[in-house]
């Protein structure tokens, strides 16, 4: 009788040490990764990753390009109205569509587990992000700034919100370039520390008003469109919404997020954005400002904005906080520009809410 032989696979000489890495270390790596597209790919790697990814604390959403959205997807991405009324609302819809895109191919790992992200056509972006239940720090980057400017114009803003505007600082200039040997100053007037008369007559003041209003509209629109995400994530401690151009940045810290949840948001009657309260503005201007690294800014303007009610009742602590916010709003040569402009004469203006 012929004996039967059995073939056995040799045990692998290599031991898989990856499973020995503690979950806390894997989560630390995921938090360093942060990018939501990459996290979406990690979901498909293993059952373990599928469980750990939703527990990340830091999430970064970067929008690389504006894509066309079909009718079905557009309906699924409604934030506050079926059709966006301005470019920013449209960009935010596209941004959140991009968040969903990496997850469309994901399926259940087993019959006993539900997918982390349901199908795109049936859920809003707020519902999708809601599955990341432990997010503490959320950073979103749009593909471009919201405020259109002429070529060569420098415009940067930074705003801090709670349930309404807390602080806003705007830095602008008509031109930024290398310092020439003999500078052609805006208006060709001697800088005495005061705003020259041509500033009022040649449209300079009007241009700064346009910059200010446009920046506040952009900031308040960003704030309004994030309301559902904030409400759905009580674990959030910081929220930053910026753009790839570095034009505008909206920030909310732990105290601001707490205020947002506890106090009702006042919406503007005319559009889908948060109402900007009546505010006090401090304007500083110089026709020509030399900056580090051989740069120069013509028509340099700094506008610091704070709600009027808060300004009248605030103490020294609040005033110092506002000054610190202005000084730390920008980096590099723009920070140097702010510090230089803070030494200039201050002009006070008042603005009604809108």
Coordinates of N, CA and C in Angstrom, one line a residue, residues 145-303:
X145 N -7.4 82.8 -2.4 CA -8.0 83.8 -1.6 C -9.4 84.2 -2.1
X146 N -10.2 84.8 -1.2 CA -11.5 85.2 -1.6 C -11.7 86.6 -2.2
X147 N -10.8 87.5 -1.9 CA -10.9 88.9 -2.3 C -10.0 89.1 -3.5
X148 N -10.7 89.5 -4.6 CA -10.0 89.8 -5.8 C -9.3 91.1 -5.8
X149 N -8.0 91.2 -6.2 CA -7.2 92.4 -6.2 C -6.5 92.6 -7.5
X150 N -6.1 93.8 -7.8 CA -5.3 94.0 -9.0 C -3.9 93.5 -8.9
X151 N -3.3 93.3 -10.0 CA -1.9 92.7 -10.0 C -1.0 93.6 -9.2
X152 N -0.2 93.0 -8.4 CA 0.8 93.7 -7.6 C 0.3 94.1 -6.2
X153 N -1.0 94.1 -6.0 CA -1.6 94.6 -4.7 C -1.3 93.5 -3.7
X154 N -0.9 93.9 -2.5 CA -0.8 93.0 -1.4 C -2.0 93.2 -0.4
X155 N -2.6 92.1 -0.1 CA -3.7 92.1 0.8 C -3.7 90.8 1.6
X156 N -3.6 91.0 2.9 CA -3.7 89.9 3.9 C -4.6 90.2 5.0
X157 N -5.3 89.3 5.5 CA -6.2 89.5 6.7 C -6.2 88.3 7.6
X158 N -6.4 88.5 8.8 CA -6.6 87.5 9.8 C -7.7 87.8 10.8
X159 N -8.6 86.9 11.0 CA -9.8 87.2 11.8 C -10.0 86.1 12.8
X160 N -10.4 86.6 14.0 CA -10.7 85.7 15.1 C -12.2 85.8 15.4
X161 N -12.9 84.6 15.5 CA -14.3 84.6 15.7 C -14.7 83.7 16.9
X162 N -15.7 84.1 17.6 CA -16.4 83.2 18.5 C -17.8 83.0 17.9
X163 N -18.8 83.4 18.6 CA -20.2 83.4 18.0 C -20.3 84.6 17.0
X164 N -19.4 85.6 17.1 CA -19.3 86.7 16.2 C -17.9 87.1 16.1
X165 N -17.6 88.2 15.4 CA -16.3 88.7 15.3 C -15.7 89.2 16.6
X166 N -14.4 88.7 16.9 CA -13.7 89.2 18.0 C -12.6 90.2 17.6
X167 N -11.8 89.8 16.7 CA -10.7 90.7 16.2 C -10.5 90.4 14.7
X168 N -10.0 91.5 14.0 CA -9.6 91.3 12.6 C -8.5 92.3 12.4
X169 N -7.5 91.9 11.7 CA -6.4 92.8 11.3 C -6.2 92.6 9.8
X170 N -6.0 93.7 9.1 CA -5.9 93.7 7.6 C -4.6 94.5 7.3
X171 N -3.8 93.9 6.5 CA -2.5 94.5 6.0 C -2.6 94.6 4.5
X172 N -2.4 95.8 4.0 CA -2.5 96.0 2.5 C -1.4 96.9 2.0
X173 N -1.2 96.9 0.7 CA -0.2 97.7 0.1 C -0.5 97.7 -1.4
X174 N -0.3 98.9 -2.1 CA -0.5 98.9 -3.5 C 0.5 98.2 -4.3
X175 N 1.7 98.0 -3.8 CA 2.8 97.3 -4.5 C 3.9 96.9 -3.5
X176 N 4.4 95.7 -3.8 CA 5.5 95.2 -3.0 C 6.6 94.7 -3.9
X177 N 7.8 95.3 -3.8 CA 8.9 94.8 -4.7 C 10.2 95.1 -4.0
X178 N 11.3 94.9 -4.7 CA 12.6 95.1 -4.2 C 12.9 96.6 -4.1
X179 N 13.6 97.0 -3.0 CA 13.9 98.4 -2.8 C 14.8 98.9 -4.0
X180 N 14.3 99.9 -4.7 CA 15.1 100.5 -5.8 C 16.1 101.5 -5.2
X181 N 17.1 101.9 -6.0 CA 18.1 102.9 -5.5 C 17.4 104.2 -5.2
X182 N 16.4 104.6 -6.0 CA 15.7 105.8 -5.7 C 14.2 105.5 -5.8
X183 N 13.5 105.4 -4.7 CA 12.2 104.9 -4.6 C 11.2 105.9 -5.2
X184 N 10.2 105.3 -6.0 CA 9.1 106.1 -6.5 C 8.0 106.0 -5.5
X185 N 7.9 106.9 -4.6 CA 6.9 106.8 -3.5 C 5.5 107.1 -4.0
X186 N 4.5 106.4 -3.4 CA 3.1 106.6 -3.8 C 2.8 108.1 -3.4
X187 N 2.4 108.8 -4.4 CA 1.9 110.2 -4.2 C 3.1 111.2 -4.2
X188 N 4.4 110.6 -4.2 CA 5.6 111.5 -4.3 C 5.5 112.6 -3.3
X189 N 5.2 112.3 -2.0 CA 5.1 113.3 -1.0 C 6.1 112.9 0.1
X190 N 6.5 113.9 0.9 CA 7.4 113.6 2.0 C 6.6 113.0 3.2
X191 N 7.1 112.0 3.8 CA 6.4 111.3 4.8 C 6.7 112.0 6.1
X192 N 5.6 112.6 6.6 CA 5.7 113.4 7.9 C 5.1 112.7 9.0
X193 N 4.6 111.5 8.8 CA 3.9 110.7 9.9 C 2.4 110.8 9.8
X194 N 1.9 111.8 9.1 CA 0.5 112.0 8.9 C 0.0 111.5 7.5
X195 N -1.2 111.2 7.4 CA -1.8 110.8 6.1 C -1.8 112.0 5.2
X196 N -1.1 111.9 4.0 CA -1.1 113.1 3.1 C -2.4 113.3 2.5
X197 N -2.6 114.6 2.1 CA -3.9 115.0 1.5 C -4.3 114.2 0.3
X198 N -3.4 113.9 -0.6 CA -3.8 113.1 -1.8 C -4.4 111.8 -1.5
X199 N -4.1 111.2 -0.3 CA -4.7 109.9 0.1 C -6.2 110.0 0.1
X200 N -6.8 111.2 0.5 CA -8.2 111.3 0.5 C -8.8 111.7 -0.8
X201 N -8.0 112.3 -1.7 CA -8.6 112.8 -2.9 C -8.4 111.9 -4.1
X202 N -7.4 111.0 -4.1 CA -7.0 110.2 -5.3 C -7.6 108.8 -5.2
X203 N -8.5 108.6 -4.3 CA -9.1 107.3 -4.1 C -8.4 106.3 -3.2
X204 N -7.4 106.8 -2.5 CA -6.6 105.9 -1.6 C -7.5 105.5 -0.4
X205 N -8.2 106.4 0.2 CA -9.1 106.0 1.3 C -10.2 105.1 0.9
X206 N -10.8 105.4 -0.3 CA -11.9 104.5 -0.8 C -11.4 103.1 -1.0
X207 N -10.1 102.9 -1.6 CA -9.6 101.6 -1.8 C -9.4 100.8 -0.5
X208 N -9.0 101.5 0.5 CA -8.8 100.9 1.8 C -10.1 100.4 2.4
X209 N -11.1 101.2 2.2 CA -12.5 100.8 2.7 C -13.0 99.6 2.0
X210 N -12.7 99.5 0.7 CA -13.1 98.3 -0.1 C -12.3 97.1 0.4
X211 N -11.0 97.2 0.7 CA -10.2 96.1 1.2 C -10.9 95.7 2.5
X212 N -11.2 96.6 3.4 CA -11.7 96.3 4.7 C -13.0 95.5 4.6
X213 N -14.0 96.1 3.9 CA -15.3 95.5 3.8 C -15.2 94.1 3.1
X214 N -14.4 94.0 2.0 CA -14.3 92.7 1.3 C -13.7 91.6 2.2
X215 N -12.7 92.0 3.0 CA -12.0 91.0 3.9 C -13.0 90.6 5.0
X216 N -13.8 91.5 5.5 CA -14.8 91.2 6.6 C -15.9 90.3 6.0
X217 N -16.3 90.5 4.8 CA -17.3 89.7 4.2 C -16.8 88.3 4.0
X218 N -15.5 88.2 3.5 CA -14.9 86.9 3.3 C -14.8 86.1 4.6
X219 N -14.3 86.8 5.7 CA -14.2 86.2 7.0 C -15.5 85.7 7.5
X220 N -16.5 86.6 7.4 CA -17.8 86.2 8.0 C -18.5 85.1 7.2
X221 N -18.3 85.0 5.9 CA -18.8 83.9 5.1 C -18.2 82.6 5.5
X222 N -16.9 82.6 5.6 CA -16.2 81.4 6.1 C -16.7 80.9 7.4
X223 N -16.9 81.8 8.3 CA -17.4 81.5 9.7 C -18.8 80.9 9.6
X224 N -19.6 81.4 8.8 CA -21.0 81.0 8.8 C -21.1 79.6 8.2
X225 N -20.3 79.3 7.2 CA -20.4 78.0 6.5 C -19.8 76.8 7.3
X226 N -19.1 77.2 8.4 CA -18.5 76.1 9.2 C -19.3 75.8 10.5
X227 N -20.5 76.4 10.6 CA -21.3 76.3 11.8 C -21.6 74.9 12.2
X228 N -22.1 74.1 11.1 CA -22.5 72.7 11.4 C -21.4 71.8 11.8
X229 N -20.2 72.0 11.2 CA -19.1 71.2 11.6 C -18.7 71.5 13.0
X230 N -18.7 72.7 13.4 CA -18.4 73.1 14.8 C -19.3 72.5 15.8
X231 N -20.6 72.5 15.5 CA -21.6 72.0 16.4 C -21.5 70.5 16.5
X232 N -21.1 69.8 15.4 CA -21.0 68.3 15.4 C -19.7 67.8 16.1
X233 N -18.8 68.7 16.4 CA -17.5 68.3 17.0 C -17.2 69.0 18.3
X234 N -17.8 68.6 19.4 CA -17.6 69.2 20.7 C -16.1 69.0 21.2
X235 N -15.4 68.1 20.6 CA -14.0 67.9 21.0 C -13.1 68.9 20.4
X236 N -13.5 69.7 19.4 CA -12.7 70.7 18.7 C -12.1 71.7 19.7
X237 N -10.8 71.9 19.6 CA -10.1 72.9 20.4 C -9.5 74.1 19.6
X238 N -9.3 73.8 18.4 CA -8.8 74.9 17.5 C -9.3 74.6 16.1
X239 N -9.6 75.7 15.4 CA -10.1 75.6 14.0 C -9.4 76.7 13.2
X240 N -8.8 76.3 12.1 CA -8.2 77.3 11.2 C -8.7 77.1 9.8
X241 N -9.1 78.1 9.1 CA -9.5 78.1 7.7 C -8.7 79.1 7.0
X242 N -7.8 78.7 6.1 CA -7.0 79.5 5.4 C -7.0 79.2 3.9
X243 N -6.1 79.8 3.1 CA -6.1 79.5 1.7 C -4.7 79.4 1.2
X244 N -4.5 78.8 0.1 CA -3.1 78.5 -0.5 C -2.4 79.8 -0.8
X245 N -3.1 80.9 -1.1 CA -2.5 82.2 -1.4 C -1.9 82.9 -0.2
X246 N -2.4 82.4 1.0 CA -2.0 83.1 2.2 C -2.7 84.4 2.4
X247 N -3.8 84.6 1.7 CA -4.5 85.9 1.8 C -5.2 86.1 3.1
X248 N -6.0 85.1 3.5 CA -6.9 85.3 4.6 C -6.9 84.0 5.5
X249 N -7.0 84.3 6.8 CA -7.0 83.2 7.8 C -8.0 83.5 8.8
X250 N -8.9 82.5 9.1 CA -9.9 82.6 10.1 C -9.5 81.6 11.2
X251 N -9.5 82.1 12.5 CA -9.1 81.2 13.6 C -10.1 81.2 14.7
X252 N -10.2 80.1 15.3 CA -11.1 79.9 16.5 C -10.4 79.0 17.5
X253 N -10.2 79.5 18.7 CA -9.5 78.7 19.7 C -10.6 78.1 20.6
X254 N -10.1 77.4 21.7 CA -11.1 76.7 22.6 C -12.1 77.6 23.1
X255 N -11.8 78.8 23.6 CA -12.8 79.7 24.2 C -13.8 80.2 23.2
X256 N -13.3 80.5 22.0 CA -14.1 80.9 20.9 C -15.1 79.9 20.5
X257 N -14.6 78.6 20.4 CA -15.5 77.5 20.0 C -16.6 77.3 21.1
X258 N -16.2 77.4 22.3 CA -17.2 77.2 23.4 C -18.2 78.3 23.3
X259 N -17.8 79.5 23.1 CA -18.8 80.6 22.9 C -19.7 80.4 21.8
X260 N -19.2 79.9 20.7 CA -20.0 79.7 19.5 C -21.1 78.7 19.8
X261 N -20.8 77.7 20.6 CA -21.8 76.6 20.9 C -22.8 77.1 21.9
X262 N -22.5 78.1 22.7 CA -23.3 78.5 23.8 C -24.2 79.7 23.4
X263 N -23.7 80.6 22.5 CA -24.4 81.8 22.1 C -24.9 81.6 20.7
X264 N -26.1 82.1 20.4 CA -26.7 82.0 19.1 C -25.9 82.9 18.1
X265 N -25.7 82.3 16.9 CA -25.0 83.0 15.8 C -26.0 84.0 15.2
X266 N -25.6 85.2 15.0 CA -26.4 86.2 14.3 C -26.1 86.2 12.8
X267 N -27.0 85.8 12.0 CA -26.8 85.7 10.5 C -27.1 87.0 9.9
X268 N -26.4 87.4 8.8 CA -26.7 88.6 8.1 C -28.0 88.4 7.3
X269 N -28.8 89.4 7.2 CA -30.1 89.3 6.6 C -30.0 89.2 5.1
X270 N -28.8 89.7 4.5 CA -28.7 89.8 3.1 C -28.0 88.6 2.4
X271 N -27.3 87.8 3.2 CA -26.5 86.7 2.5 C -26.2 85.7 3.6
X272 N -25.7 84.6 3.1 CA -25.3 83.4 4.0 C -24.0 83.7 4.6
X273 N -23.9 84.5 5.6 CA -22.7 84.8 6.4 C -23.1 85.3 7.8
X274 N -22.1 85.3 8.7 CA -22.4 85.9 10.0 C -22.4 87.4 9.9
X275 N -23.3 88.0 10.7 CA -23.4 89.4 10.7 C -22.1 90.0 11.4
X276 N -21.6 91.0 10.7 CA -20.4 91.8 11.3 C -21.0 92.8 12.2
X277 N -20.6 92.9 13.5 CA -21.2 93.9 14.4 C -20.6 95.2 14.2
X278 N -21.2 96.3 14.7 CA -20.7 97.6 14.7 C -19.3 97.6 15.3
X279 N -18.3 98.2 14.7 CA -16.9 98.0 15.1 C -16.2 99.3 15.1
X280 N -15.1 99.4 15.9 CA -14.2 100.5 15.9 C -12.9 100.0 15.1
X281 N -12.4 100.9 14.3 CA -11.3 100.6 13.4 C -10.1 101.6 13.7
X282 N -8.9 101.0 13.8 CA -7.7 101.8 13.9 C -6.9 101.7 12.6
X283 N -6.8 102.8 11.9 CA -6.1 102.8 10.6 C -4.7 103.4 10.7
X284 N -3.7 102.8 10.2 CA -2.4 103.4 10.1 C -1.9 103.3 8.7
X285 N -1.2 104.3 8.3 CA -0.8 104.4 6.8 C 0.5 105.1 6.7
X286 N 1.3 104.6 5.7 CA 2.5 105.3 5.3 C 2.7 105.1 3.8
X287 N 3.1 106.1 3.0 CA 3.2 106.0 1.6 C 4.2 105.0 1.2
X288 N 5.3 104.8 2.0 CA 6.4 103.9 1.6 C 7.0 103.3 2.9
X289 N 7.1 102.0 2.9 CA 7.6 101.3 4.0 C 8.7 100.3 3.6
X290 N 9.9 100.5 4.2 CA 11.0 99.6 3.9 C 10.9 98.4 4.8
X291 N 11.1 97.2 4.2 CA 11.0 95.9 4.9 C 12.3 95.2 4.9
X292 N 12.5 94.2 5.7 CA 13.7 93.4 5.7 C 14.0 92.7 4.4
X293 N 15.2 92.2 4.2 CA 15.6 91.5 3.0 C 15.4 92.3 1.7
X294 N 15.6 93.6 1.8 CA 15.6 94.4 0.6 C 14.3 94.7 0.0
X295 N 13.2 94.4 0.7 CA 11.8 94.6 0.2 C 11.3 96.0 0.6
X296 N 10.3 96.4 -0.1 CA 9.6 97.7 0.2 C 8.1 97.5 -0.2
X297 N 7.3 98.2 0.6 CA 5.8 98.1 0.4 C 5.3 99.5 0.2
X298 N 4.7 99.8 -0.9 CA 4.1 101.1 -1.2 C 2.7 101.2 -0.7
X299 N 2.2 102.3 -0.3 CA 0.9 102.5 0.2 C 0.5 101.5 1.3
X300 N 1.5 101.3 2.3 CA 1.3 100.4 3.3 C 0.2 100.8 4.3
X301 N -0.7 99.9 4.6 CA -1.9 100.2 5.4 C -2.2 99.1 6.4
X302 N -2.4 99.4 7.6 CA -2.8 98.5 8.6 C -4.1 98.9 9.3
X303 N -5.1 98.0 9.2 CA -6.4 98.2 9.8 C -6.7 97.2 10.9

